[in-house]
Short mmCIF file of C-alpha atoms and ligand atoms in Angstrom, two decimals:
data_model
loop_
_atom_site.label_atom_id
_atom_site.label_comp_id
_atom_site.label_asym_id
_atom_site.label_seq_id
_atom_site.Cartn_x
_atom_site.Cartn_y
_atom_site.Cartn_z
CA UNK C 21 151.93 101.37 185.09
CA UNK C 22 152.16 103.17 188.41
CA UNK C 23 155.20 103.06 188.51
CA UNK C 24 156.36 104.51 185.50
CA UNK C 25 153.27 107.55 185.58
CA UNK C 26 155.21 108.18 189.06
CA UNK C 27 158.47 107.93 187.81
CA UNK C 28 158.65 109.12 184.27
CA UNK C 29 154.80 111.04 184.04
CA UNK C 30 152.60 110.16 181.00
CA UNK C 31 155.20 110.71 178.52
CA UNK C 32 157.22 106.98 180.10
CA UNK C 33 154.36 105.12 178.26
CA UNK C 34 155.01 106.60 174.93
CA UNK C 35 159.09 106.22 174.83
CA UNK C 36 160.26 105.19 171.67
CA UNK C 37 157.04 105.16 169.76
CA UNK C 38 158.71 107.77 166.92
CA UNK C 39 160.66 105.03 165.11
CA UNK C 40 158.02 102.60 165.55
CA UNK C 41 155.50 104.69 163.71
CA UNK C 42 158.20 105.61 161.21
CA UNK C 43 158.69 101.57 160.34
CA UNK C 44 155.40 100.35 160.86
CA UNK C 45 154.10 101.73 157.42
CA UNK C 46 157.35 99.83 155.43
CA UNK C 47 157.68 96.66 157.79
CA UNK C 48 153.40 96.14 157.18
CA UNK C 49 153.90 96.63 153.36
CA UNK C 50 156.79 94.52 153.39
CA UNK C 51 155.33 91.65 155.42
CA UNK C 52 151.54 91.44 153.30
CA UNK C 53 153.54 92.45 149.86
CA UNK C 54 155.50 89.20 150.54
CA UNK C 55 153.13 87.31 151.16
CA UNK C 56 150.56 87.85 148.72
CA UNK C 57 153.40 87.52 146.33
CA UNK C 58 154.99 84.48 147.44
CA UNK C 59 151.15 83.06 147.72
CA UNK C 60 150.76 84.21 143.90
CA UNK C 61 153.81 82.35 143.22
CA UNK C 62 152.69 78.90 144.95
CA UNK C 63 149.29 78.60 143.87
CA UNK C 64 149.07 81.18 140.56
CA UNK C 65 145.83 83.02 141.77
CA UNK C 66 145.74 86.36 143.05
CA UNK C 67 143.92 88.03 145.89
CA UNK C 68 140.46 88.70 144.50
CA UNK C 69 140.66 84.58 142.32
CA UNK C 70 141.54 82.86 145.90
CA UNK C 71 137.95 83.40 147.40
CA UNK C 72 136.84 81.25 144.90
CA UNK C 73 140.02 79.06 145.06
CA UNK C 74 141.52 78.85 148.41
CA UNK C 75 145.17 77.92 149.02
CA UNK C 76 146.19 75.08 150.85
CA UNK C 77 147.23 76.04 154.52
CA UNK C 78 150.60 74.54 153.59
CA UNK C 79 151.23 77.61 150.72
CA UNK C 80 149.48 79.58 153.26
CA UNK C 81 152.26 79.04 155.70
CA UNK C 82 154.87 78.68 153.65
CA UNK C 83 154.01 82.46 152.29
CA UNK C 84 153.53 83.67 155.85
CA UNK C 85 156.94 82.18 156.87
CA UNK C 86 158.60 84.47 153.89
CA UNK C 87 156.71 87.33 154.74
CA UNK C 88 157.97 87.27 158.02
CA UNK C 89 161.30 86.53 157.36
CA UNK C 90 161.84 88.97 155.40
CA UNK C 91 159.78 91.51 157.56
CA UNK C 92 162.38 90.73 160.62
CA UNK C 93 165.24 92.25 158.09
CA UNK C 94 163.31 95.55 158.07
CA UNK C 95 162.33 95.37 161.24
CA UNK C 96 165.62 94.56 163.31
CA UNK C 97 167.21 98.51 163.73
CA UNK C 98 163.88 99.95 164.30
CA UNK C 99 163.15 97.77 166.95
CA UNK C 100 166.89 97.70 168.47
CA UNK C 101 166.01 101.16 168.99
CA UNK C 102 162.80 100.59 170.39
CA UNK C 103 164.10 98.54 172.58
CA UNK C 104 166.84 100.59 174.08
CA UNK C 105 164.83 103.58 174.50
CA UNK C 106 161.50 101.85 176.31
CA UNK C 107 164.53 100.46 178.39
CA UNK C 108 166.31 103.72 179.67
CA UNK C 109 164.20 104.46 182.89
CA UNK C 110 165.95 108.07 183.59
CA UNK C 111 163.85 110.72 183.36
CA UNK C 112 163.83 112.67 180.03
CA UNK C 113 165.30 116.31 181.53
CA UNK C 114 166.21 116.44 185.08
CA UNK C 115 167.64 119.60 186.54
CA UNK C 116 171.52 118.71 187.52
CA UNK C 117 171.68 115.03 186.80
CA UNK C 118 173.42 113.90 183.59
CA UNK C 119 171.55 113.67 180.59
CA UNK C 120 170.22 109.82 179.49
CA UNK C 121 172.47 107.41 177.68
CA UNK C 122 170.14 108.20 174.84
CA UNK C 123 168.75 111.34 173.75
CA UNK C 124 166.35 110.09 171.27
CA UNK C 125 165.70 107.96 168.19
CA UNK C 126 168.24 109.41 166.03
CA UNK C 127 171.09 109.92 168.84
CA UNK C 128 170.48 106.37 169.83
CA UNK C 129 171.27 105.36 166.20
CA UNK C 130 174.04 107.20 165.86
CA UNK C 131 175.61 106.42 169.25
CA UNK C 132 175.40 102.28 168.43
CA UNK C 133 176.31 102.95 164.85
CA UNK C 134 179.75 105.04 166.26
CA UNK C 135 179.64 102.25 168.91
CA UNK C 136 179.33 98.87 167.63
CA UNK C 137 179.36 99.97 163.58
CA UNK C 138 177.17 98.50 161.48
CA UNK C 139 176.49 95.10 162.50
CA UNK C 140 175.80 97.09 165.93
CA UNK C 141 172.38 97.72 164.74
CA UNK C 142 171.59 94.30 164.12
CA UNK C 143 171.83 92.75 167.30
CA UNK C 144 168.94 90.60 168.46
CA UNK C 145 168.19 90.36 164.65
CA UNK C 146 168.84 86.46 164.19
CA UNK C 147 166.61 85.81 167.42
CA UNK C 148 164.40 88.36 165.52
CA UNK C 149 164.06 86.16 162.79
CA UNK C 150 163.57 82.90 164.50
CA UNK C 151 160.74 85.07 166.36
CA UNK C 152 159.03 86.01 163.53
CA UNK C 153 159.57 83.05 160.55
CA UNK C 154 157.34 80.54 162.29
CA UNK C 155 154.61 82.94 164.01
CA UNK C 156 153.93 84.52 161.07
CA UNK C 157 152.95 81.42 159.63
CA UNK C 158 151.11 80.92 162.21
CA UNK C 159 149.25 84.38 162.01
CA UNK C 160 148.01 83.71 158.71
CA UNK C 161 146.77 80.37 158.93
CA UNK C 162 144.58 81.18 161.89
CA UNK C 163 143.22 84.36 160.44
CA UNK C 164 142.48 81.90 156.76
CA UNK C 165 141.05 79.64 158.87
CA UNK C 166 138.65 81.67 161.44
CA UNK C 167 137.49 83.64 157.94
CA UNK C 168 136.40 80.26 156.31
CA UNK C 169 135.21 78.66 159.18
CA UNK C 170 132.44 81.85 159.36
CA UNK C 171 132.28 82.95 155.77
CA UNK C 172 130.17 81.25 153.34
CA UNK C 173 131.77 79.38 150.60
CA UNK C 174 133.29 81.84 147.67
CA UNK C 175 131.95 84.82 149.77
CA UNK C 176 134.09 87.56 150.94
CA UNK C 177 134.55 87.29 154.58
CA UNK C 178 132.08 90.29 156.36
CA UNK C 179 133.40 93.69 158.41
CA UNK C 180 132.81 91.83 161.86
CA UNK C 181 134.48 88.14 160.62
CA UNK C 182 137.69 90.01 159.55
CA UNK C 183 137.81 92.16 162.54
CA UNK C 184 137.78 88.92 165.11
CA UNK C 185 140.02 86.62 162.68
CA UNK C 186 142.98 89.48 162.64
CA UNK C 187 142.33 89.83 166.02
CA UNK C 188 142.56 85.97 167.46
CA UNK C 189 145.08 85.79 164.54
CA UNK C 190 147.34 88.27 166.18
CA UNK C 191 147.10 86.70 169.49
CA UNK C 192 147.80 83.23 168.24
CA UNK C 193 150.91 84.73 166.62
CA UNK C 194 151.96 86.34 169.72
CA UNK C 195 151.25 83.76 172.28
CA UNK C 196 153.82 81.63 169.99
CA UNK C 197 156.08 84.54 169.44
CA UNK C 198 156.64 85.71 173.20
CA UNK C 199 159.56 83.01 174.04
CA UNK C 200 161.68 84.18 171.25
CA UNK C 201 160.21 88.14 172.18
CA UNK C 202 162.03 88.05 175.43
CA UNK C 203 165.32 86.17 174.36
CA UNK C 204 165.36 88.70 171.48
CA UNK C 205 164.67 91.77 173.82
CA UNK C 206 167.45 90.28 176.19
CA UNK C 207 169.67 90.33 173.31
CA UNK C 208 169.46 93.65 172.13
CA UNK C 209 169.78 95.17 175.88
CA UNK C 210 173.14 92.86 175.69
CA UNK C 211 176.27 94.65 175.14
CA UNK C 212 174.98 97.89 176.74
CA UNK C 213 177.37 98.08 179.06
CA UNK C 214 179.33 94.23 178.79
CA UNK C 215 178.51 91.54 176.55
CA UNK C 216 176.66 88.50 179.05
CA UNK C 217 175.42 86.15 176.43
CA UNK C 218 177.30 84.17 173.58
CA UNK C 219 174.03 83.65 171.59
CA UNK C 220 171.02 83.01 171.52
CA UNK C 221 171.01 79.55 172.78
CA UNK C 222 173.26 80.71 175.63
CA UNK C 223 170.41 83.64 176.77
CA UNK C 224 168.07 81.02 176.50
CA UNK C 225 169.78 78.46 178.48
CA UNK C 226 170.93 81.61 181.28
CA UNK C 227 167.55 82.61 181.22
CA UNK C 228 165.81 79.50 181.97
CA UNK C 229 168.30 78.20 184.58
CA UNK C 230 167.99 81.89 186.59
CA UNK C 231 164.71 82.32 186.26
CA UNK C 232 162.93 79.17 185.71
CA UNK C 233 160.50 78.17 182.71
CA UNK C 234 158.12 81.12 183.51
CA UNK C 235 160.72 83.76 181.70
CA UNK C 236 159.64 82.21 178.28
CA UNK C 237 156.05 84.15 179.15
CA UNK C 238 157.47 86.98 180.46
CA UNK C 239 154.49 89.99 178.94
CA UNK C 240 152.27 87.00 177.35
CA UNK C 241 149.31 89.01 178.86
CA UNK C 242 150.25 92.31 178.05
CA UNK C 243 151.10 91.28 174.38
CA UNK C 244 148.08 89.61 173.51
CA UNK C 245 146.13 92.67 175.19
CA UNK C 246 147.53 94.86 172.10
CA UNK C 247 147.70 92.37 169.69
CA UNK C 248 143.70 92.01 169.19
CA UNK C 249 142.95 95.13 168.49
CA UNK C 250 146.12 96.14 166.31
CA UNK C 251 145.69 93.09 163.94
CA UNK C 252 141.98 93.00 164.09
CA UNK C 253 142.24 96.88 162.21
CA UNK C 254 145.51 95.51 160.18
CA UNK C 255 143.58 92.79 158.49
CA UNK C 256 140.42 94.93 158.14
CA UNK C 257 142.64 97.52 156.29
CA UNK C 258 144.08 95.14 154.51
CA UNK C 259 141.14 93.61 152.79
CA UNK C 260 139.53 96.76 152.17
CA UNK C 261 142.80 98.47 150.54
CA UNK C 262 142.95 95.62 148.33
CA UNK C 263 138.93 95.39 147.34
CA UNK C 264 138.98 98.75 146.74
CA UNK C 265 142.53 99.11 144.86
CA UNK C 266 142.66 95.09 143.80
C1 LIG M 301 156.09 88.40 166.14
N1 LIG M 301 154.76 88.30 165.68
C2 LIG M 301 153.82 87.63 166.50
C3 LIG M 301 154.40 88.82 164.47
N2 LIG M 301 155.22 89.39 163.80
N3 LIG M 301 153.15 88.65 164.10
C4 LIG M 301 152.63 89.13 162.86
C5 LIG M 301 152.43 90.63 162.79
C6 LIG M 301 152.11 91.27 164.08
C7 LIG M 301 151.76 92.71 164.02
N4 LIG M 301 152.59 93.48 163.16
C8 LIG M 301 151.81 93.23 165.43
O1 LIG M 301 152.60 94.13 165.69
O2 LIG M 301 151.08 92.74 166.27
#
């Protein structure tokens, strides 16, 4: 954190946060449109009915599996760009040095589209999706399970049980997620300036053997800081929008 106050000012810690902002709104409605939906399609109940009738943590995963899945799709050029931007450590204007690789958000998608075309702005996305299809799963099942284990039965789980769920739910997810989080970051740097991995198995094989086991939970700390609170107001939002609109 020093570091980059020193180096870059206040603005380093909010590089690349445009496009996230932009995606979060779609890749959130995407991921809990899925999944309600595929859960409507496994069990035949909708969101209000399954209080009273609660899914099997099987359907529960399975629908949290699709909903990620399908979430990583969106996701994948939004966070490319993410990625390469929070990764670009010149300073945003400096008198007499040449300007950054990047300029912003929308130069950095045009300059990998003109690049690497198309398919350029899917890199990282299969390690993306291997991230995400599993630990979404996981995400859901712990936040079902904390809300019945502290909700009476057929009750709607209170303000305070939803808040702590989402927000040992997001943890859980992330905790699972971070492996796959830093082979997918490593992925999307690749090609920058030379291509160093074949695949994903090859950066995680090159990774491990350089760097030992301990790269696997590279920013474990610093990613379960942030999840609490973001999925602990997620979830709340998400139960509320659909009480009041379900
Ligand atoms: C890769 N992982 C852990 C997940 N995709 N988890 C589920 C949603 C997380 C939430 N959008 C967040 O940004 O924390």
């Amino acid at each position: 954190m020093v570091k980059i106050y020193r180096h870059e000012s206040l603005l380093g810690f909010f590089k690349g946060m445009s496009f996230p902002i932009a995606s979060i709104a779609v890749v959130n409605s995407v991921l809990f449109g899925v999944y309600s939906n595929t859960l409507l399609l496994l069990t035949a109940t909708s969101h209000q009915e399954r209080r009273a009738q609660p899914p099997s943590y099987t359907h529960i995963f399975l629908a949290g599996c699709t909903g990620g899945f399908l979430q990583a799709y969106c996701l994948a050029p939004f966070d490319l760009i993410k990625v390469r931007l929070q990764n670009q450590t010149e300073p945003v204007a400096q008198p007499g040095s040449p300007p950054p690789q990047y300029q912003g958000p929308v130069h950095c998608a045009a300059s990998i589209f003109r690049e690497e075309g198309y398919r350029g702005l899917f890199r990282g996305a299969w390690a993306l999706m291997l991230r995400d299809t599993p630990t979404v799963g996981i995400y859901f099942i712990t936040y079902e399970g904390l809300c019945r284990q502290y909700t009476p039965e057929g009750q709607n789980p209170s303000s305070a049980t939803v808040l702590v769920a989402g927000g040992f739910a997001g943890i859980a997810s992330w905790v699972a997620a971070t492996p796959l989080d830093v082979i997918k970051s490593r992925m999307q740097m690749d090609g920058l300036r030379r291509r160093v991995y074949q695949g994903v198995l090859d950066c995680m094989m090159s990774s491990v053997r350089q760097e030992g086991l301990g790269v696997f939970f590279r920013g474990v700390t610093i990613n379960s800081a942030r999840a609490f609170p973001v999925n602990a107001v997620t979830f709340l939002s998400y139960e509320y929008l659909l009480r009041w609109w379900g």
